[in-house]
mmCIF file of C-alpha atoms in Angstrom:
data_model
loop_
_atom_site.group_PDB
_atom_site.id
_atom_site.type_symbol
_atom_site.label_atom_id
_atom_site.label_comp_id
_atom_site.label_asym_id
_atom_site.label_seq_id
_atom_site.Cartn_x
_atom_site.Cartn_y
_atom_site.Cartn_z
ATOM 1 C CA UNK A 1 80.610 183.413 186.873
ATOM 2 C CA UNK A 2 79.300 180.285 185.958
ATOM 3 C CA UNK A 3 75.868 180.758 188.184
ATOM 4 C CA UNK A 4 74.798 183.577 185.577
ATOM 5 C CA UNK A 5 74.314 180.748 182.589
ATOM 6 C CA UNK A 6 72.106 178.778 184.225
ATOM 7 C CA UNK A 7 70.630 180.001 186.851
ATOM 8 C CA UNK A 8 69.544 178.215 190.077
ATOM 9 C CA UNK A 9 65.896 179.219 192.044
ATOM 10 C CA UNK A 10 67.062 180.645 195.342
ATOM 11 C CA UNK A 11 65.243 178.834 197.831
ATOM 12 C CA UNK A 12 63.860 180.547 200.670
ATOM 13 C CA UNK A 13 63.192 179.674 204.288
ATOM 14 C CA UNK A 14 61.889 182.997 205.503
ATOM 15 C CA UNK A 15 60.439 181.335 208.737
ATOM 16 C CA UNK A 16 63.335 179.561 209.128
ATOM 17 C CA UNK A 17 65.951 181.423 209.349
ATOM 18 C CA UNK A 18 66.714 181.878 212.669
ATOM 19 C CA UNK A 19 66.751 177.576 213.055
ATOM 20 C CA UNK A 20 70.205 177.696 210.705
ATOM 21 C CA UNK A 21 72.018 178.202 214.361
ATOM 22 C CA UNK A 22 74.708 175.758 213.150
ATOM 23 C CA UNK A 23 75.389 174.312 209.710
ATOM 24 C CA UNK A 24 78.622 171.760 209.908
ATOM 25 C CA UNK A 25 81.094 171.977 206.908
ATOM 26 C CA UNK A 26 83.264 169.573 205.977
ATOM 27 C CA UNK A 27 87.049 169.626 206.463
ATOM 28 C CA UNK A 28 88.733 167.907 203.788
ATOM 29 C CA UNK A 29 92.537 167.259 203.231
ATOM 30 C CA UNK A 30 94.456 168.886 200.078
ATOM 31 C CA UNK A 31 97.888 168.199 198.946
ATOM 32 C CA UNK A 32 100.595 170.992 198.059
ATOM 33 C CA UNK A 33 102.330 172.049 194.788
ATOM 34 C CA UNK A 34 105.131 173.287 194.744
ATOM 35 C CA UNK A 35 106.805 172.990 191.049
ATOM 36 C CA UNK A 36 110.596 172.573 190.751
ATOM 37 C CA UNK A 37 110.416 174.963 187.816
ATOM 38 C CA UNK A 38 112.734 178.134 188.855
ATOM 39 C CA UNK A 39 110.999 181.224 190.267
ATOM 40 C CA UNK A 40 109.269 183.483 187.108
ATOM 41 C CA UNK A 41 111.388 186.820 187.260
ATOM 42 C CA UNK A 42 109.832 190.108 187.350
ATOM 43 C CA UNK A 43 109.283 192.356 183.723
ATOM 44 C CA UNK A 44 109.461 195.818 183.874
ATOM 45 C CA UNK A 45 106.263 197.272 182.706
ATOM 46 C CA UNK A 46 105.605 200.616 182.602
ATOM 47 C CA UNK A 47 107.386 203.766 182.721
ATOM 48 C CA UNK A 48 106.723 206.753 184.997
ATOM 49 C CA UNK A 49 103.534 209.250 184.429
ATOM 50 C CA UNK A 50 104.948 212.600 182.946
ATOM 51 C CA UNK A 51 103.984 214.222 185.956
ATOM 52 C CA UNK A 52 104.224 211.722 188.445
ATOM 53 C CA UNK A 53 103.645 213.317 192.374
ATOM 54 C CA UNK A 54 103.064 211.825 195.509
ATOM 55 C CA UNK A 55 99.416 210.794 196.065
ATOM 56 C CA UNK A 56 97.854 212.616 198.605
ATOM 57 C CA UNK A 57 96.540 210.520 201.682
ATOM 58 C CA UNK A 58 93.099 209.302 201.490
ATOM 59 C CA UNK A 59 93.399 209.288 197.248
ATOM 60 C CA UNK A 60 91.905 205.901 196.235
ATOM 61 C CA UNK A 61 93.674 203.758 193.848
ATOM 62 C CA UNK A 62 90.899 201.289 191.556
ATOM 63 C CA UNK A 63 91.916 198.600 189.487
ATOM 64 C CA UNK A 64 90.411 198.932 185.807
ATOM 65 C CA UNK A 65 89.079 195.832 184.569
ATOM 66 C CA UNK A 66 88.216 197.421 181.492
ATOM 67 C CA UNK A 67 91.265 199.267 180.244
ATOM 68 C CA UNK A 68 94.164 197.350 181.842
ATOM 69 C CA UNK A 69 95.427 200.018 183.860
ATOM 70 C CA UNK A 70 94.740 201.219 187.722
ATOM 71 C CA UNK A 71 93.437 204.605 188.232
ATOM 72 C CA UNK A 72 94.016 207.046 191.000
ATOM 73 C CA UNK A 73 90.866 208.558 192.076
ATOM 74 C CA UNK A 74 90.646 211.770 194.242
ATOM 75 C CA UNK A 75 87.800 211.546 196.533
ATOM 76 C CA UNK A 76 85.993 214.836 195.748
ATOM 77 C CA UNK A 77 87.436 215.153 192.398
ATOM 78 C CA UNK A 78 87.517 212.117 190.546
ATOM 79 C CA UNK A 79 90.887 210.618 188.260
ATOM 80 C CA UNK A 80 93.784 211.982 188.869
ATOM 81 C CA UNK A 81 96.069 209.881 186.726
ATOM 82 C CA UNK A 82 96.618 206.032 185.510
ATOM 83 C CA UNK A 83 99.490 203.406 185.125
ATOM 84 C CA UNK A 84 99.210 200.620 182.824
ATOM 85 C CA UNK A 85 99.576 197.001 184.482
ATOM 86 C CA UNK A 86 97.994 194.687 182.063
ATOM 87 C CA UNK A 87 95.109 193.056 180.669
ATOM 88 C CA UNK A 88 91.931 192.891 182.577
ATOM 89 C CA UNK A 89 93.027 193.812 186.341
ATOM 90 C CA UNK A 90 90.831 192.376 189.314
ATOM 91 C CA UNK A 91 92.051 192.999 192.537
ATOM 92 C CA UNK A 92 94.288 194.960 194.346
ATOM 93 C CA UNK A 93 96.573 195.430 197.695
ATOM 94 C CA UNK A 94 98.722 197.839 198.554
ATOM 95 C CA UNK A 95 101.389 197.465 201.734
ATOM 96 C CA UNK A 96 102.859 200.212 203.859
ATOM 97 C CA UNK A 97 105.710 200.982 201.773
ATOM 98 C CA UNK A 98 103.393 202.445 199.040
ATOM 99 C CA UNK A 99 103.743 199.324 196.696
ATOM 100 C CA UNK A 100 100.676 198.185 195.008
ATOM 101 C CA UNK A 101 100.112 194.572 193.866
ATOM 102 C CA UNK A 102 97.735 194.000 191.094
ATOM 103 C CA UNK A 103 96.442 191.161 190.236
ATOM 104 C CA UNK A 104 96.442 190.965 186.071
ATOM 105 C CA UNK A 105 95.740 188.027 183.524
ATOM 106 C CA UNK A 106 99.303 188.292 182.426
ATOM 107 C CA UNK A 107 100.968 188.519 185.716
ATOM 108 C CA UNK A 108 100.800 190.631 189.213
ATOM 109 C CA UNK A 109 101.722 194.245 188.477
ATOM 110 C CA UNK A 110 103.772 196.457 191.069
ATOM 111 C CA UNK A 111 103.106 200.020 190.965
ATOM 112 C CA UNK A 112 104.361 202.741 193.236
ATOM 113 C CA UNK A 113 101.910 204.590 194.887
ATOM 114 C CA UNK A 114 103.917 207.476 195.642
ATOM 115 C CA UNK A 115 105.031 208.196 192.153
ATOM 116 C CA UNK A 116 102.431 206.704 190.445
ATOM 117 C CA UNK A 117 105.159 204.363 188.406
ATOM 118 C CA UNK A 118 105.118 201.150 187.091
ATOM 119 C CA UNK A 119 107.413 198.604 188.765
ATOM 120 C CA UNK A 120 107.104 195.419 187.322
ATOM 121 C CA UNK A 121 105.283 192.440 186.136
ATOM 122 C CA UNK A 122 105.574 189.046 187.743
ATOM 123 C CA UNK A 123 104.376 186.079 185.531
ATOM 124 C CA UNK A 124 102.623 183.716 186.783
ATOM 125 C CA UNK A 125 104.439 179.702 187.048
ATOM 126 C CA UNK A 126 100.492 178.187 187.308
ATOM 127 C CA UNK A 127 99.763 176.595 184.061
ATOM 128 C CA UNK A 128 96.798 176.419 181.838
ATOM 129 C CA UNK A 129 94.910 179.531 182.757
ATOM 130 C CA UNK A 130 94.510 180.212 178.682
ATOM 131 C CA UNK A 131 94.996 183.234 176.165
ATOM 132 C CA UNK A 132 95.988 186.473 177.688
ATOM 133 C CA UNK A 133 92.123 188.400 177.628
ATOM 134 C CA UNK A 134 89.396 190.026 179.580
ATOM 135 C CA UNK A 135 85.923 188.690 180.140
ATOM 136 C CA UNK A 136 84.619 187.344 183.808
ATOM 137 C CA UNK A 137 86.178 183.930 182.827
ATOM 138 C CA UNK A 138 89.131 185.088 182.209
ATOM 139 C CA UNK A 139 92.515 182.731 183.441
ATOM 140 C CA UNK A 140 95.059 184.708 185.726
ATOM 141 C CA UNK A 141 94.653 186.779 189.009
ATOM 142 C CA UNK A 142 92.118 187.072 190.767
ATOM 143 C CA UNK A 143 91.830 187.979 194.428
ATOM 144 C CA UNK A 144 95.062 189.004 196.129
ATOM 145 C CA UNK A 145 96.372 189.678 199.661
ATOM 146 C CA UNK A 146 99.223 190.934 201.642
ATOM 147 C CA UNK A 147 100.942 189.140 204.404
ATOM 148 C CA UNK A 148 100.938 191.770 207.630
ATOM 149 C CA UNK A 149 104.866 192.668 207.053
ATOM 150 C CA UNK A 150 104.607 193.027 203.770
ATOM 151 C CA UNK A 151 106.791 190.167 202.609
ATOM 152 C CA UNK A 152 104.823 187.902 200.809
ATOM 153 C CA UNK A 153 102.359 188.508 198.779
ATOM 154 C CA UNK A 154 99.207 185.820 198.049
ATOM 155 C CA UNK A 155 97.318 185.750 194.637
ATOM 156 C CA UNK A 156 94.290 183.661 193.706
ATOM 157 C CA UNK A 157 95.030 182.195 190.358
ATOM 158 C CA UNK A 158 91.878 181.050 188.250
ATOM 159 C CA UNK A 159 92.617 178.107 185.829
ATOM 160 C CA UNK A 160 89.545 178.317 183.482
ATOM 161 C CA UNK A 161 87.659 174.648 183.265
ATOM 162 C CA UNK A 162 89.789 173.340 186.702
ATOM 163 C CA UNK A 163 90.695 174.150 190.056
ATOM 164 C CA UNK A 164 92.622 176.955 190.723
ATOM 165 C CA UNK A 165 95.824 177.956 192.553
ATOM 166 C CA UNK A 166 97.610 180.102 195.219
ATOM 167 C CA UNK A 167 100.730 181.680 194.004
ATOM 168 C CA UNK A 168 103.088 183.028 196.717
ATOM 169 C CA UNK A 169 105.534 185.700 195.925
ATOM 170 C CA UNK A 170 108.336 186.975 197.688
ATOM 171 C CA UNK A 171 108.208 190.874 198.223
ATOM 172 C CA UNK A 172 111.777 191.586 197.943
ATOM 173 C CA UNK A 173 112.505 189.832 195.436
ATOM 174 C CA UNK A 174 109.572 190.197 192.953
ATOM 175 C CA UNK A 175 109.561 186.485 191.855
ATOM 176 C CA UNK A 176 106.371 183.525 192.316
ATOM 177 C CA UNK A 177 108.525 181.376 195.106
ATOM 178 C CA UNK A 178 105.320 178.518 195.843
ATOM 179 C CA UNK A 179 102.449 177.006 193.998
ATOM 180 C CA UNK A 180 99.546 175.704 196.174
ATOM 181 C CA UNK A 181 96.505 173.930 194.663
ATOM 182 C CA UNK A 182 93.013 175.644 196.060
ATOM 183 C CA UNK A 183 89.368 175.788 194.426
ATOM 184 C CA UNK A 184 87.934 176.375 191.441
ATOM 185 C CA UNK A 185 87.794 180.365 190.414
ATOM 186 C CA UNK A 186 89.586 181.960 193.698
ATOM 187 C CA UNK A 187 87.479 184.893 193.604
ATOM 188 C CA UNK A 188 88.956 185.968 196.998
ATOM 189 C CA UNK A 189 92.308 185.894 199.259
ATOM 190 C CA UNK A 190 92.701 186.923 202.947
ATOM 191 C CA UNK A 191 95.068 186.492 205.514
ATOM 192 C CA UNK A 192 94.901 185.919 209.307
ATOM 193 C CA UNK A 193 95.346 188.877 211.431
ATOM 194 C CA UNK A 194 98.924 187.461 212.744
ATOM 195 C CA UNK A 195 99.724 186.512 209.143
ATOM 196 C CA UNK A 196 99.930 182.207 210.071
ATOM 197 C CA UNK A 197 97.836 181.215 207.712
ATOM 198 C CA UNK A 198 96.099 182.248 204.052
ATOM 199 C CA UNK A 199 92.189 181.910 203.297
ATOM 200 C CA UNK A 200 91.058 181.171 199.663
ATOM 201 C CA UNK A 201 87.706 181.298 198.875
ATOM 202 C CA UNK A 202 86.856 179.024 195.682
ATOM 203 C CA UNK A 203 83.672 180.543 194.116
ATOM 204 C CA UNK A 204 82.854 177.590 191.821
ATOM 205 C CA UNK A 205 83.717 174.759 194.458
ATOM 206 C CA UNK A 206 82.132 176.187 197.615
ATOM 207 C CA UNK A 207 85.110 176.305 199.581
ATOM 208 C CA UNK A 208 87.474 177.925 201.651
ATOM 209 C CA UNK A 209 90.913 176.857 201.321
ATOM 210 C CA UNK A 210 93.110 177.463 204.162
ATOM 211 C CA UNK A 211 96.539 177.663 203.642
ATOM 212 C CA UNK A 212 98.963 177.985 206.431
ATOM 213 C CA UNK A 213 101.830 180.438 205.626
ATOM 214 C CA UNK A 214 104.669 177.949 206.685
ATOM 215 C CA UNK A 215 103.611 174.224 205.734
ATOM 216 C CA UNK A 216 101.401 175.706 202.868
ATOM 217 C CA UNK A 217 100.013 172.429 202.941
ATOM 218 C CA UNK A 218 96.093 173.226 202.205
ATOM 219 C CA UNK A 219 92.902 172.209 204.102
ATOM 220 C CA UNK A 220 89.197 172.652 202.462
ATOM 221 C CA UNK A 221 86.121 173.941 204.114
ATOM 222 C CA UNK A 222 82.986 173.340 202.445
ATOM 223 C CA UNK A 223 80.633 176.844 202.449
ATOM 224 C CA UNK A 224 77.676 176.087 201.228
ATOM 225 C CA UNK A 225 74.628 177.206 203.356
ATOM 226 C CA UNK A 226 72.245 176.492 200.667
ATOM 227 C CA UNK A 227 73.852 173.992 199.660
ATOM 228 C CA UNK A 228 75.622 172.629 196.307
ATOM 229 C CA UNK A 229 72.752 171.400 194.188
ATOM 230 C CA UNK A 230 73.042 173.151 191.303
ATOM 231 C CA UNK A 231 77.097 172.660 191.141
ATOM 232 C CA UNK A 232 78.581 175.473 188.134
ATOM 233 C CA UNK A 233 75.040 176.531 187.500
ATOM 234 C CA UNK A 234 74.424 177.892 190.984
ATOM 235 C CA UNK A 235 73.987 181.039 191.874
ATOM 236 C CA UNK A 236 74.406 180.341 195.861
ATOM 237 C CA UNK A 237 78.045 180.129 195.771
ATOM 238 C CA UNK A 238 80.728 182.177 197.970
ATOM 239 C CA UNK A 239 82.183 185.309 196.515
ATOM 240 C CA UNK A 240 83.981 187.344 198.750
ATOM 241 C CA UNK A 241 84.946 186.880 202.307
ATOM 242 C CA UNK A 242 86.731 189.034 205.597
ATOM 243 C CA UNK A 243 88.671 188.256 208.725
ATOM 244 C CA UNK A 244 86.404 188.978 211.719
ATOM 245 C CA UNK A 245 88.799 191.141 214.256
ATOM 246 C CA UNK A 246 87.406 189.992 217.230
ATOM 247 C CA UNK A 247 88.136 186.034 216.677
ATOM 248 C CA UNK A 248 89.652 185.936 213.275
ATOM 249 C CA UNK A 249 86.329 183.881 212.036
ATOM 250 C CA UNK A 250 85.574 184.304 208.598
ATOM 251 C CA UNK A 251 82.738 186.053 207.189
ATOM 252 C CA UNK A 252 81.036 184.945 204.253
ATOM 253 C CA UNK A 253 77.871 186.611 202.928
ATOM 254 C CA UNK A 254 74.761 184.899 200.927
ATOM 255 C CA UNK A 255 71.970 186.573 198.951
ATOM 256 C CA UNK A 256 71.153 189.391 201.625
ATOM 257 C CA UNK A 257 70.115 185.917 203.603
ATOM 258 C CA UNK A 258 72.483 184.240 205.618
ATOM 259 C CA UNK A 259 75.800 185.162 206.644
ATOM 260 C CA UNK A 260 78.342 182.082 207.141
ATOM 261 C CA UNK A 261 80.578 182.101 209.881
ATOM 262 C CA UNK A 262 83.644 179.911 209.376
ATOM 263 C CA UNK A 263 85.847 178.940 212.108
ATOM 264 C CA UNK A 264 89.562 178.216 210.392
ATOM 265 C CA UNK A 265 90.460 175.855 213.244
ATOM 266 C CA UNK A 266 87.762 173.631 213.258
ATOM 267 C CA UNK A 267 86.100 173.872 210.028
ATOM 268 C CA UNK A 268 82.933 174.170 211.088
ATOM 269 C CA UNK A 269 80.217 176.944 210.383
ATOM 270 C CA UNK A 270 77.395 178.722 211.876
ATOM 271 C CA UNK A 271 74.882 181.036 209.685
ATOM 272 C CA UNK A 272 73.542 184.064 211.062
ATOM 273 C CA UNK A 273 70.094 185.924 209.355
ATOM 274 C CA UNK A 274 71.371 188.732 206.680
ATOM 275 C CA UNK A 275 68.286 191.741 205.734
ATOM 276 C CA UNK A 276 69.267 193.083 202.425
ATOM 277 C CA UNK A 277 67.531 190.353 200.213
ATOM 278 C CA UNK A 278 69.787 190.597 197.383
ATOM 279 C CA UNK A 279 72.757 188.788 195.650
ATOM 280 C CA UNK A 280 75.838 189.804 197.412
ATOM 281 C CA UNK A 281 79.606 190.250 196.349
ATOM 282 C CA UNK A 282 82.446 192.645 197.818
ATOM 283 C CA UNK A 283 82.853 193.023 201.523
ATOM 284 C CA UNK A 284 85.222 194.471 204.130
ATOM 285 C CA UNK A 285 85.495 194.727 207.567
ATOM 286 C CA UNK A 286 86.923 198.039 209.747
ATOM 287 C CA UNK A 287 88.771 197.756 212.459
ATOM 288 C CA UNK A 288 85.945 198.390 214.678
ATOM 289 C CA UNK A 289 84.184 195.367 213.859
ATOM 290 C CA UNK A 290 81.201 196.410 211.340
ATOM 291 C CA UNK A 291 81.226 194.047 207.896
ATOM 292 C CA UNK A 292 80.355 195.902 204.507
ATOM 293 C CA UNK A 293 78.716 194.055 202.007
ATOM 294 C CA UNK A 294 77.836 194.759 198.283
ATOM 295 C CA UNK A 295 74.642 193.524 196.963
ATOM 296 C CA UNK A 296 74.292 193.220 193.562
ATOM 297 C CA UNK A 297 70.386 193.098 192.822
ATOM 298 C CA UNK A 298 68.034 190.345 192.410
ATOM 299 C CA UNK A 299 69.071 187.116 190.675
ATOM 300 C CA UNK A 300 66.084 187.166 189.228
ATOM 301 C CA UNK A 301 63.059 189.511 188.441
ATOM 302 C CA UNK A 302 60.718 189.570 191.654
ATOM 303 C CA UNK A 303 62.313 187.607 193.628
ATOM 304 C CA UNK A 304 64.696 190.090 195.890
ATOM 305 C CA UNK A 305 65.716 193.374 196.018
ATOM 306 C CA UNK A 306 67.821 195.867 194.025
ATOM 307 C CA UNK A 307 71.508 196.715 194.766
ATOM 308 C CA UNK A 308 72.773 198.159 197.780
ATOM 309 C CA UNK A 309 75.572 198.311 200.624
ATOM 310 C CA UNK A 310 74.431 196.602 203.870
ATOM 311 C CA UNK A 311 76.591 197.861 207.192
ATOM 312 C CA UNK A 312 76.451 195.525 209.988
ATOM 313 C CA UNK A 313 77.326 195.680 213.599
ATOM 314 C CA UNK A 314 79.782 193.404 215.552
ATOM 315 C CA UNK A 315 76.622 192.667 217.668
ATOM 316 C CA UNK A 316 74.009 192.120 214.291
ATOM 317 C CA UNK A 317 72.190 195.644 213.844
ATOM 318 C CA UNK A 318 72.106 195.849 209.976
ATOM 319 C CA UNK A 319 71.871 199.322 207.683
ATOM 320 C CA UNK A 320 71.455 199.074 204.487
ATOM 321 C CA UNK A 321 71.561 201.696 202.088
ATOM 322 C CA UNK A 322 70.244 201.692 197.999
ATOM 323 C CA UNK A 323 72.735 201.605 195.344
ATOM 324 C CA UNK A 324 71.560 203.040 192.072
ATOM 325 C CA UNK A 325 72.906 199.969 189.799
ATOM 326 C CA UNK A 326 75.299 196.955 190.380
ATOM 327 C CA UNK A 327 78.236 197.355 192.476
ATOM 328 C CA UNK A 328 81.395 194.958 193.048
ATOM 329 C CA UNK A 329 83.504 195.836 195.979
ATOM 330 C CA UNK A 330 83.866 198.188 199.044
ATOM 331 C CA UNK A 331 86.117 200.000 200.896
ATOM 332 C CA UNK A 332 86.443 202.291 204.350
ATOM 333 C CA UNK A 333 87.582 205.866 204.440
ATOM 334 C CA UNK A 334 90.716 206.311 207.005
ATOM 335 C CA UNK A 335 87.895 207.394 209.537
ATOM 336 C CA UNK A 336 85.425 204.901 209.356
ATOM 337 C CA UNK A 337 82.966 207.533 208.053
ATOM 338 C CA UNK A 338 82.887 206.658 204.838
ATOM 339 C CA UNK A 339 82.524 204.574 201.780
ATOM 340 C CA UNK A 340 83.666 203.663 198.325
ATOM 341 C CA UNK A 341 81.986 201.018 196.021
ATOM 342 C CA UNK A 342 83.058 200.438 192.926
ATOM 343 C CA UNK A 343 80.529 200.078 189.653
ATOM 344 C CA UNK A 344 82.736 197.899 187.606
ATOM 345 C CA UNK A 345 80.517 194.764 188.952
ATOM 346 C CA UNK A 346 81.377 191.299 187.295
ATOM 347 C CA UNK A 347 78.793 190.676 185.410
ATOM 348 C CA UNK A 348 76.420 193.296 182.622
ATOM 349 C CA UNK A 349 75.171 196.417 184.515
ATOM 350 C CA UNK A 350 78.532 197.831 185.349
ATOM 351 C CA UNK A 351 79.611 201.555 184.822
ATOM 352 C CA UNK A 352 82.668 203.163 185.130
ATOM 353 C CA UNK A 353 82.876 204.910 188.617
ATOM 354 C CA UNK A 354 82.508 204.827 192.177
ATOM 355 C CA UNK A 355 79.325 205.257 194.743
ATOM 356 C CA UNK A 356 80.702 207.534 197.814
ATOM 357 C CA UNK A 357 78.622 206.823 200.606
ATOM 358 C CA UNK A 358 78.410 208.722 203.986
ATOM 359 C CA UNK A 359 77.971 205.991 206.568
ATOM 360 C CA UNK A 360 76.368 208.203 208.645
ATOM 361 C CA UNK A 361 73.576 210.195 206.764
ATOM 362 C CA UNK A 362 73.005 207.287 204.270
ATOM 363 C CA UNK A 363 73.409 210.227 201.051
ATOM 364 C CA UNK A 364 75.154 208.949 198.391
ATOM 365 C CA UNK A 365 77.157 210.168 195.070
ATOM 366 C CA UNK A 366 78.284 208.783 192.025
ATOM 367 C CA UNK A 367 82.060 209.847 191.468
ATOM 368 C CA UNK A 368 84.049 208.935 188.234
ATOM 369 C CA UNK A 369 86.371 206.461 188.304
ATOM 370 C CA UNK A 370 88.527 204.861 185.400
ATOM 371 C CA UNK A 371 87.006 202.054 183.235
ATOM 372 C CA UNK A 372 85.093 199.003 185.256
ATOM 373 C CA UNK A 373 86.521 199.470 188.540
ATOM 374 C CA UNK A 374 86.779 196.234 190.542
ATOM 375 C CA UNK A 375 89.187 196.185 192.768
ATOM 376 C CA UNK A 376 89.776 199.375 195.313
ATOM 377 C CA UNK A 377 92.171 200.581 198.048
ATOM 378 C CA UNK A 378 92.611 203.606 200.369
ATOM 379 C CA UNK A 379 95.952 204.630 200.118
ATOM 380 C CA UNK A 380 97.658 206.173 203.434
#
């Protein structure tokens, strides 16, 4: 991320925390792309695993930023097998029918969960994102996200130097069928929980882009609870966000600090007080309400604390339990019990496995995990 080169002071207001009640954002007007180029088709891209088997329920699946493949990880025993997908995979979905979707800087990868097979490989029709190659800068997909039947899929395209795009792909089908202009380096992608509209979050323009699944025609929120000063260089920029179940707000996490609240509909934002004290990235939310969040460590030397997983309540009680080492992004155990945080992180410090975490006790365990896990999923 740009942030890391030069990096901006974090600027505290300890005793003031509780005064950032409400923090407008503005809601700014985009335009939508749709090229009249014909849909990409799908490429065939790997071929079954020699001993392909049904994954067992609650097996996690991790995409493998460093060796271009996802892994399937058994909870208590560690890899279980791999399928190729392409260079430098970041996130990761997978839908009810057992089809993963993968986003890749050559294309978005299919893979069937239930044989562990490759499906295909859609290319990408957004221009410009550069060589095919790995790296944190890296052009291609980014964060990705199901619709809630399955029949689109949404993929956060990073254009290296420029603003970024939404790519929209047809399940069925396997082919790119829109092109929507968002923000620079679309770290993230949600979706509402009725499926009516599509949240981008642009980590290099401070943004959420909201993208309504029928008009597509984009609208920009400003998140910046710091602030922009600092523009590229910053390291107070929004990573990854959720969809709160109770009122389908979003939830956007900032340094262990503040916590911005985005309301889709109106564009505006409140910022609640956040405990950990530490640069945050991954997050999820269960169905029950409580938000995960990754932190990272200290941007800089003194001034914050080390990594760790922060569980919050819908009503604000915060637990947060050490991390030995960088993490990138979470996920929940069927039962809400417990849960998985992968080491790849996005910057140095990453290693190649998994934290398990018992939400309860607070004990931890370092599990292996393929090669620079990023992205995870629990499959069903």
């Amino acid at each position: 991320m740009p942030e890391h080169d030069h990096p901006h002071p974090r600027r505290r207001a300890r005793g003031t925390r509780t005064a950032l009640a409400a923090l407008a954002a503005a809601l700014l007007l985009g335009a939508c792309a749709d090229p009249a180029a014909p849909p990409a088709a799908a490429t065939a891209v790997a071929a079954p695993l020699p001993t392909a088997s049904a994954a067992p329920g609650g097996t996690l699946l991790v995409a493998d930023f460093g060796a271009d493949t996802v892994t399937f990880v058994d909870p208590e025993r560690g890899p279980v097998g791999s399928v190729p997908v392409g260079r430098a995979p970041y996130g990761l979905v997978v839908g009810a029918d057992g089809r993963a979707w993968v986003a890749t800087a050559e294309g978005v990868a299919v893979v069937d969960t239930r044989t562990r097979t490759g499906l295909a490989r859609i290319p990408y029709r957004t221009t410009g994102t550069g060589p095919v190659t790995g790296g944190e800068y890296r052009g291609g997909g980014m964060g990705i996200a199901l619709a809630p039947d399955g029949s689109r899929a949404y993929v956060g395209v990073n254009v290296p130097g420029t603003t970024g795009a939404l790519e929209v792909i047809d399940t069925a089908r396997a082919e790119v069928t829109a092109v929507v202009p968002v923000g620079r380096r679309p770290f993230d992608v949600d979706v509402s929980r009725d499926g009516s509209e599509v949240y981008v979050t642009g980590h290099d323009s401070f943004d959420v882009t909201v993208v309504p699944a029928g008009s597509l025609t984009p609208r920009r929120i400003e998140v910046a609870p710091y602030g922009t000063e600092g523009g590229l260089g910053s390291w107070l920029k929004p990573h990854y966000a959720a969809v709160r179940p109770a009122d389908g707000k979003l939830l956007l996490p900032f340094e262990g600090e503040r916590l911005a609240v985005v309301d889709p509909r109106t564009g505006s934002t409140t910022v609640e007080e956040l405990t950990a004290d530490t640069h945050q990235h991954g997050v999820t939310v269960t169905t029950d309400g409580r938000l995960l969040v990754v932190g990272t460590g200290a941007v800089e030397p003194g001034k914050g604390k080390g990594p760790s997983l922060t569980v919050r309540s819908p009503g604000g009680a915060e637990r947060v339990y050490p991390l030995d080492g960088p993490h990138e992004d979470v996920a929940v155990s069927r039962d809400g019990h417990t849960a998985y945080v992968t080491g790849g992180y996005t910057r140095d410090g990453y290693w190649n496995g998994i934290t398990v975490v018992d939400l309860d006790s607070g004990s931890s365990r370092r599990l292996a995990a393929g090669s620079r896990p990023l992205g995870i999923a629990v499959l069903g």
